[in-house]
Amino acid sequence: MGSTVWLAVIFTLAGAAVGSFLNVCIGRIPEGLSIISPPSRCPRCGHPIRFYDNIPVVSFLLLGGKCRDCSEKISFRYPLVELLTALFAWLLFDLYGLTPAFPAAFVFVCTLIVISFIDLDHQIIPHILTLGGIPVFAVLAVLFMGLTVIDAFCGIMIGAGVLYFVAVYYEALTGREGMGGGDVNLLAMLGAFFGWKSILFILLVSSLLGAVVGLVLILFQGRDMKYAVPFGPFLCMAALVYLFFGNSLILLFEALRG
Ligand SMILES: [Zn+2]
């Protein structure tokens, strides 16, 4: 019991450190820059970040959210991503314990975090993450998450196919582009990890979340319907709901039906 608590603490702190690296990925992948070198710098004055100013969350608080050299405000995104990554490290360890499913699911969730924040910033979902993620997550799911090869394959095909047709019909009906190719690839990646049964659930929940947030933006910020809200973060949120509650929901559904 005691050692489990310590392990949870260690993984949560490690999660925050990984979150720091995810911030680098979020900033650099859309620019086509290396995520390994050079070390992090202030985007305004270019001063390299000192190691003692690079402690997840803590440094942000100690520095008052400002660069030590030029006082440029540091985006709130940095501590937020670090906190989120730490939180999911803890939740996933709690869910899977010391099994290979834990690191597999953690890498998957980290990818969703990077995709969500890149999509929020740039309205793009880089192919390197989704098209690269499809084979990686299909293999991880088959090896460690109990998915069959056929299920992963059908998940990729149905995930890509469904959104592709939604996108084509939406454009034909409204004359504007609603869903990008990035969303199609992302749903294929989610299907690769969860299998085909997840697709309908993820589509329903993400559309619902998107509709609620879209309505709130229209009502309270006066944005009009044409203002595009990126769909990727909603797909990722729905995927997280499925990851943590999908099995219980399927069992509940089957119990109700039988
Ligand atoms: Zn600076």
mmCIF file of C-alpha atoms and ligand atoms in Angstrom:
data_model
loop_
_atom_site.group_PDB
_atom_site.id
_atom_site.type_symbol
_atom_site.label_atom_id
_atom_site.label_comp_id
_atom_site.label_asym_id
_atom_site.label_seq_id
_atom_site.Cartn_x
_atom_site.Cartn_y
_atom_site.Cartn_z
ATOM 1 C CA MET A 1 0.000 0.000 0.000
ATOM 2 C CA GLY A 2 2.640 2.503 1.093
ATOM 3 C CA SER A 3 4.912 1.756 -1.848
ATOM 4 C CA THR A 4 2.021 2.199 -4.291
ATOM 5 C CA VAL A 5 1.427 5.705 -2.981
ATOM 6 C CA TRP A 6 5.110 6.535 -3.423
ATOM 7 C CA LEU A 7 5.086 5.148 -6.952
ATOM 8 C CA ALA A 8 2.019 7.273 -7.733
ATOM 9 C CA VAL A 9 3.837 10.372 -6.434
ATOM 10 C CA ILE A 10 6.960 9.561 -8.472
ATOM 11 C CA PHE A 11 4.965 8.982 -11.673
ATOM 12 C CA THR A 12 2.971 12.172 -11.131
ATOM 13 C CA LEU A 13 6.174 14.234 -10.746
ATOM 14 C CA ALA A 14 7.682 12.476 -13.781
ATOM 15 C CA GLY A 15 4.449 13.311 -15.610
ATOM 16 C CA ALA A 16 4.980 17.019 -14.902
ATOM 17 C CA ALA A 17 8.507 16.756 -16.342
ATOM 18 C CA VAL A 18 7.135 15.006 -19.442
ATOM 19 C CA GLY A 19 4.581 17.833 -19.678
ATOM 20 C CA SER A 20 7.491 20.268 -19.884
ATOM 21 C CA PHE A 21 8.748 18.331 -22.922
ATOM 22 C CA LEU A 22 5.218 18.303 -24.421
ATOM 23 C CA ASN A 23 5.289 22.123 -24.262
ATOM 24 C CA VAL A 24 8.418 22.028 -26.426
ATOM 25 C CA CYS A 25 6.615 19.702 -28.880
ATOM 26 C CA ILE A 26 3.543 21.982 -28.970
ATOM 27 C CA GLY A 27 5.714 25.006 -29.720
ATOM 28 C CA ARG A 28 8.084 23.452 -32.245
ATOM 29 C CA ILE A 29 6.325 20.709 -34.244
ATOM 30 C CA PRO A 30 4.023 23.168 -36.120
ATOM 31 C CA GLU A 31 7.098 25.273 -37.002
ATOM 32 C CA GLY A 32 8.906 22.200 -38.316
ATOM 33 C CA LEU A 33 11.697 22.651 -35.731
ATOM 34 C CA SER A 34 13.659 19.961 -33.905
ATOM 35 C CA ILE A 35 12.148 18.988 -30.565
ATOM 36 C CA ILE A 36 15.555 17.928 -29.219
ATOM 37 C CA SER A 37 17.853 20.904 -29.811
ATOM 38 C CA PRO A 38 18.468 23.749 -29.157
ATOM 39 C CA PRO A 39 17.460 23.930 -25.467
ATOM 40 C CA SER A 40 14.407 26.057 -24.588
ATOM 41 C CA ARG A 41 14.752 29.826 -24.986
ATOM 42 C CA CYS A 42 12.556 32.779 -24.233
ATOM 43 C CA PRO A 43 10.597 33.402 -27.457
ATOM 44 C CA ARG A 44 11.090 37.193 -27.072
ATOM 45 C CA CYS A 45 14.655 37.842 -25.855
ATOM 46 C CA GLY A 46 16.120 34.486 -26.909
ATOM 47 C CA HIS A 47 17.870 33.922 -23.578
ATOM 48 C CA PRO A 48 18.253 30.178 -22.854
ATOM 49 C CA ILE A 49 16.051 29.062 -19.951
ATOM 50 C CA ARG A 50 18.232 28.298 -16.914
ATOM 51 C CA PHE A 51 17.822 24.785 -15.534
ATOM 52 C CA TYR A 52 16.507 26.132 -12.235
ATOM 53 C CA ASP A 53 13.900 28.180 -14.110
ATOM 54 C CA ASN A 54 12.717 25.072 -15.941
ATOM 55 C CA ILE A 55 11.049 23.198 -13.065
ATOM 56 C CA PRO A 56 7.506 22.297 -14.106
ATOM 57 C CA VAL A 57 4.778 24.559 -12.638
ATOM 58 C CA VAL A 58 7.058 25.658 -9.727
ATOM 59 C CA SER A 59 9.258 27.919 -11.889
ATOM 60 C CA PHE A 60 6.219 29.546 -13.468
ATOM 61 C CA LEU A 61 4.933 30.452 -9.993
ATOM 62 C CA LEU A 62 8.348 31.605 -8.665
ATOM 63 C CA LEU A 63 8.920 33.790 -11.732
ATOM 64 C CA GLY A 64 5.423 35.247 -11.462
ATOM 65 C CA GLY A 65 4.716 34.061 -15.002
ATOM 66 C CA LYS A 66 7.445 36.302 -16.503
ATOM 67 C CA CYS A 67 10.800 35.765 -18.240
ATOM 68 C CA ARG A 68 13.693 36.426 -15.801
ATOM 69 C CA ASP A 69 15.588 38.379 -18.473
ATOM 70 C CA CYS A 70 13.065 40.485 -20.354
ATOM 71 C CA SER A 71 9.903 40.161 -18.206
ATOM 72 C CA GLU A 72 7.921 38.874 -21.212
ATOM 73 C CA LYS A 73 4.770 37.151 -19.949
ATOM 74 C CA ILE A 74 5.041 33.352 -20.102
ATOM 75 C CA SER A 75 1.948 31.726 -21.578
ATOM 76 C CA PHE A 76 -0.346 30.097 -19.050
ATOM 77 C CA ARG A 77 -0.280 27.131 -21.422
ATOM 78 C CA TYR A 78 3.082 25.982 -19.989
ATOM 79 C CA PRO A 79 1.981 25.233 -16.405
ATOM 80 C CA LEU A 80 -1.423 24.054 -17.682
ATOM 81 C CA VAL A 81 0.136 21.375 -19.934
ATOM 82 C CA GLU A 82 2.500 20.332 -17.134
ATOM 83 C CA LEU A 83 -0.368 20.005 -14.650
ATOM 84 C CA LEU A 84 -2.536 18.099 -17.138
ATOM 85 C CA THR A 85 0.261 15.665 -17.981
ATOM 86 C CA ALA A 86 0.991 15.098 -14.277
ATOM 87 C CA LEU A 87 -2.721 14.543 -13.597
ATOM 88 C CA PHE A 88 -3.043 11.947 -16.355
ATOM 89 C CA ALA A 89 0.148 10.157 -15.275
ATOM 90 C CA TRP A 90 -1.458 9.754 -11.847
ATOM 91 C CA LEU A 91 -4.900 8.738 -13.190
ATOM 92 C CA LEU A 92 -3.436 6.207 -15.632
ATOM 93 C CA PHE A 93 -1.182 4.666 -12.976
ATOM 94 C CA ASP A 94 -4.250 4.416 -10.779
ATOM 95 C CA LEU A 95 -6.164 2.725 -13.634
ATOM 96 C CA TYR A 96 -3.513 0.297 -14.927
ATOM 97 C CA GLY A 97 -0.920 -0.018 -12.147
ATOM 98 C CA LEU A 98 2.505 -1.376 -13.036
ATOM 99 C CA THR A 99 1.476 -3.034 -16.306
ATOM 100 C CA PRO A 100 2.648 -2.267 -19.875
ATOM 101 C CA ALA A 101 -0.799 -0.732 -20.501
ATOM 102 C CA PHE A 102 0.211 2.170 -18.227
ATOM 103 C CA PRO A 103 3.102 3.559 -20.348
ATOM 104 C CA ALA A 104 1.226 2.676 -23.572
ATOM 105 C CA ALA A 105 -1.837 4.675 -22.525
ATOM 106 C CA PHE A 106 0.360 7.470 -21.172
ATOM 107 C CA VAL A 107 2.142 7.946 -24.520
ATOM 108 C CA PHE A 108 -1.272 7.952 -26.197
ATOM 109 C CA VAL A 109 -2.647 10.627 -23.823
ATOM 110 C CA CYS A 110 0.524 12.731 -24.230
ATOM 111 C CA THR A 111 -0.032 12.657 -27.992
ATOM 112 C CA LEU A 112 -3.637 13.814 -27.498
ATOM 113 C CA ILE A 113 -2.447 16.712 -25.316
ATOM 114 C CA VAL A 114 0.087 17.833 -27.944
ATOM 115 C CA ILE A 115 -2.474 17.535 -30.762
ATOM 116 C CA SER A 116 -5.131 19.482 -28.806
ATOM 117 C CA PHE A 117 -2.920 22.459 -27.993
ATOM 118 C CA ILE A 118 -1.407 22.633 -31.493
ATOM 119 C CA ASP A 119 -4.910 22.572 -32.987
ATOM 120 C CA LEU A 120 -6.062 25.333 -30.583
ATOM 121 C CA ASP A 121 -3.066 27.520 -31.502
ATOM 122 C CA HIS A 122 -2.805 26.894 -35.242
ATOM 123 C CA GLN A 123 -6.013 25.137 -36.391
ATOM 124 C CA ILE A 124 -3.895 22.328 -37.803
ATOM 125 C CA ILE A 125 -3.180 18.769 -36.721
ATOM 126 C CA PRO A 126 0.295 17.806 -37.961
ATOM 127 C CA HIS A 127 0.324 14.605 -40.038
ATOM 128 C CA ILE A 128 3.507 13.482 -38.321
ATOM 129 C CA LEU A 129 1.512 12.992 -35.103
ATOM 130 C CA THR A 130 -1.593 11.319 -36.551
ATOM 131 C CA LEU A 131 -0.237 9.386 -39.521
ATOM 132 C CA GLY A 132 2.820 8.527 -37.418
ATOM 133 C CA GLY A 133 0.552 7.644 -34.491
ATOM 134 C CA ILE A 134 -1.724 5.242 -36.390
ATOM 135 C CA PRO A 135 0.783 2.344 -36.715
ATOM 136 C CA VAL A 136 2.408 3.063 -33.329
ATOM 137 C CA PHE A 137 -0.870 3.072 -31.392
ATOM 138 C CA ALA A 138 -2.323 0.118 -33.308
ATOM 139 C CA VAL A 139 0.739 -1.959 -32.315
ATOM 140 C CA LEU A 140 0.660 -0.746 -28.689
ATOM 141 C CA ALA A 141 -3.079 -1.486 -28.428
ATOM 142 C CA VAL A 142 -2.685 -4.999 -29.870
ATOM 143 C CA LEU A 143 0.328 -5.809 -27.687
ATOM 144 C CA PHE A 144 -0.728 -4.235 -24.401
ATOM 145 C CA MET A 145 -4.373 -3.118 -24.415
ATOM 146 C CA GLY A 146 -6.046 -6.366 -25.458
ATOM 147 C CA LEU A 147 -7.190 -5.169 -28.891
ATOM 148 C CA THR A 148 -7.295 -7.680 -31.761
ATOM 149 C CA VAL A 149 -5.500 -6.918 -35.021
ATOM 150 C CA ILE A 150 -8.801 -6.963 -36.923
ATOM 151 C CA ASP A 151 -10.388 -4.582 -34.418
ATOM 152 C CA ALA A 152 -7.497 -2.114 -34.739
ATOM 153 C CA PHE A 153 -7.609 -2.355 -38.541
ATOM 154 C CA CYS A 154 -11.388 -1.788 -38.638
ATOM 155 C CA GLY A 155 -10.959 1.106 -36.183
ATOM 156 C CA ILE A 156 -8.531 2.830 -38.559
ATOM 157 C CA MET A 157 -10.706 2.230 -41.633
ATOM 158 C CA ILE A 158 -14.025 3.211 -40.033
ATOM 159 C CA GLY A 159 -12.479 6.156 -38.169
ATOM 160 C CA ALA A 160 -10.985 7.585 -41.347
ATOM 161 C CA GLY A 161 -13.987 6.665 -43.508
ATOM 162 C CA VAL A 162 -16.759 8.097 -41.323
ATOM 163 C CA LEU A 163 -15.271 11.565 -40.919
ATOM 164 C CA TYR A 164 -14.177 11.639 -44.543
ATOM 165 C CA PHE A 165 -17.799 11.221 -45.649
ATOM 166 C CA VAL A 166 -19.070 13.685 -43.031
ATOM 167 C CA ALA A 167 -16.540 16.226 -44.345
ATOM 168 C CA VAL A 168 -17.446 15.620 -48.005
ATOM 169 C CA TYR A 169 -21.214 15.881 -47.378
ATOM 170 C CA TYR A 170 -20.863 18.915 -45.105
ATOM 171 C CA GLU A 171 -18.894 20.726 -47.780
ATOM 172 C CA ALA A 172 -21.367 19.720 -50.492
ATOM 173 C CA LEU A 173 -24.347 20.915 -48.426
ATOM 174 C CA THR A 174 -22.963 24.140 -46.983
ATOM 175 C CA GLY A 175 -20.280 25.062 -49.491
ATOM 176 C CA ARG A 176 -17.660 25.528 -46.806
ATOM 177 C CA GLU A 177 -15.071 23.346 -45.253
ATOM 178 C CA GLY A 178 -16.113 22.185 -41.796
ATOM 179 C CA MET A 179 -13.804 19.362 -40.991
ATOM 180 C CA GLY A 180 -10.192 19.259 -42.069
ATOM 181 C CA GLY A 181 -8.122 16.294 -43.161
ATOM 182 C CA GLY A 182 -6.404 16.524 -39.781
ATOM 183 C CA ASP A 183 -9.625 15.516 -38.009
ATOM 184 C CA VAL A 184 -10.036 12.536 -40.359
ATOM 185 C CA ASN A 185 -6.503 11.317 -39.550
ATOM 186 C CA LEU A 186 -7.044 11.931 -35.836
ATOM 187 C CA LEU A 187 -10.203 9.810 -35.690
ATOM 188 C CA ALA A 188 -8.357 7.062 -37.591
ATOM 189 C CA MET A 189 -5.633 7.223 -34.925
ATOM 190 C CA LEU A 190 -8.213 6.982 -32.133
ATOM 191 C CA GLY A 191 -9.775 3.997 -33.931
ATOM 192 C CA ALA A 192 -6.337 2.377 -34.152
ATOM 193 C CA PHE A 193 -5.953 2.522 -30.378
ATOM 194 C CA PHE A 194 -9.525 1.787 -29.251
ATOM 195 C CA GLY A 195 -10.960 -0.347 -32.076
ATOM 196 C CA TRP A 196 -14.020 0.277 -34.231
ATOM 197 C CA LYS A 197 -16.561 0.097 -31.390
ATOM 198 C CA SER A 198 -15.251 3.388 -30.023
ATOM 199 C CA ILE A 199 -15.888 5.435 -33.169
ATOM 200 C CA LEU A 200 -19.618 6.126 -32.754
ATOM 201 C CA PHE A 201 -19.169 6.990 -29.064
ATOM 202 C CA ILE A 202 -16.276 9.363 -29.768
ATOM 203 C CA LEU A 203 -18.168 11.064 -32.615
ATOM 204 C CA LEU A 204 -21.292 11.563 -30.489
ATOM 205 C CA VAL A 205 -19.477 12.851 -27.407
ATOM 206 C CA SER A 206 -17.123 15.137 -29.368
ATOM 207 C CA SER A 207 -20.014 16.618 -31.370
ATOM 208 C CA LEU A 208 -21.961 17.192 -28.179
ATOM 209 C CA LEU A 209 -18.994 18.867 -26.455
ATOM 210 C CA GLY A 210 -18.307 20.923 -29.579
ATOM 211 C CA ALA A 211 -21.939 22.032 -29.819
ATOM 212 C CA VAL A 212 -22.071 23.068 -26.150
ATOM 213 C CA VAL A 213 -18.804 25.023 -26.317
ATOM 214 C CA GLY A 214 -19.790 26.543 -29.681
ATOM 215 C CA LEU A 215 -23.123 27.732 -28.231
ATOM 216 C CA VAL A 216 -21.420 29.206 -25.177
ATOM 217 C CA LEU A 217 -18.993 31.123 -27.420
ATOM 218 C CA ILE A 218 -21.850 32.422 -29.580
ATOM 219 C CA LEU A 219 -23.992 33.445 -26.592
ATOM 220 C CA PHE A 220 -21.325 34.983 -24.384
ATOM 221 C CA GLN A 221 -18.678 36.212 -26.788
ATOM 222 C CA GLY A 222 -20.930 37.164 -29.672
ATOM 223 C CA ARG A 223 -19.061 34.969 -32.119
ATOM 224 C CA ASP A 224 -21.021 34.006 -35.188
ATOM 225 C CA MET A 225 -21.559 30.496 -36.499
ATOM 226 C CA LYS A 226 -18.910 30.794 -39.173
ATOM 227 C CA TYR A 227 -16.162 31.303 -36.624
ATOM 228 C CA ALA A 228 -14.443 27.953 -36.700
ATOM 229 C CA VAL A 229 -13.725 26.252 -33.401
ATOM 230 C CA PRO A 230 -11.101 23.561 -34.003
ATOM 231 C CA PHE A 231 -12.678 20.116 -33.668
ATOM 232 C CA GLY A 232 -9.488 18.237 -32.730
ATOM 233 C CA PRO A 233 -9.557 19.088 -28.997
ATOM 234 C CA PHE A 234 -13.145 17.789 -28.758
ATOM 235 C CA LEU A 235 -12.179 14.514 -30.437
ATOM 236 C CA CYS A 236 -9.316 14.235 -27.928
ATOM 237 C CA MET A 237 -11.593 14.982 -24.953
ATOM 238 C CA ALA A 238 -14.093 12.370 -26.152
ATOM 239 C CA ALA A 239 -11.203 9.902 -26.514
ATOM 240 C CA LEU A 240 -10.208 10.558 -22.891
ATOM 241 C CA VAL A 241 -13.777 9.978 -21.716
ATOM 242 C CA TYR A 242 -13.742 6.703 -23.667
ATOM 243 C CA LEU A 243 -10.354 5.695 -22.245
ATOM 244 C CA PHE A 244 -11.496 6.112 -18.645
ATOM 245 C CA PHE A 245 -15.193 5.225 -18.887
ATOM 246 C CA GLY A 246 -15.639 3.385 -22.210
ATOM 247 C CA ASN A 247 -15.545 -0.132 -20.762
ATOM 248 C CA SER A 248 -18.040 0.657 -18.008
ATOM 249 C CA LEU A 249 -20.334 2.346 -20.534
ATOM 250 C CA ILE A 250 -20.209 -0.654 -22.901
ATOM 251 C CA LEU A 251 -20.905 -3.040 -19.993
ATOM 252 C CA LEU A 252 -23.796 -0.829 -18.871
ATOM 253 C CA PHE A 253 -25.169 -0.744 -22.424
ATOM 254 C CA GLU A 254 -24.923 -4.537 -22.774
ATOM 255 C CA ALA A 255 -26.554 -5.046 -19.362
ATOM 256 C CA LEU A 256 -29.445 -2.792 -20.365
ATOM 257 C CA ARG A 257 -29.852 -4.573 -23.704
ATOM 258 C CA GLY A 258 -29.652 -8.097 -22.273
HETATM 259 ZN ZN ZN B 1 12.875 36.846 -22.243
#
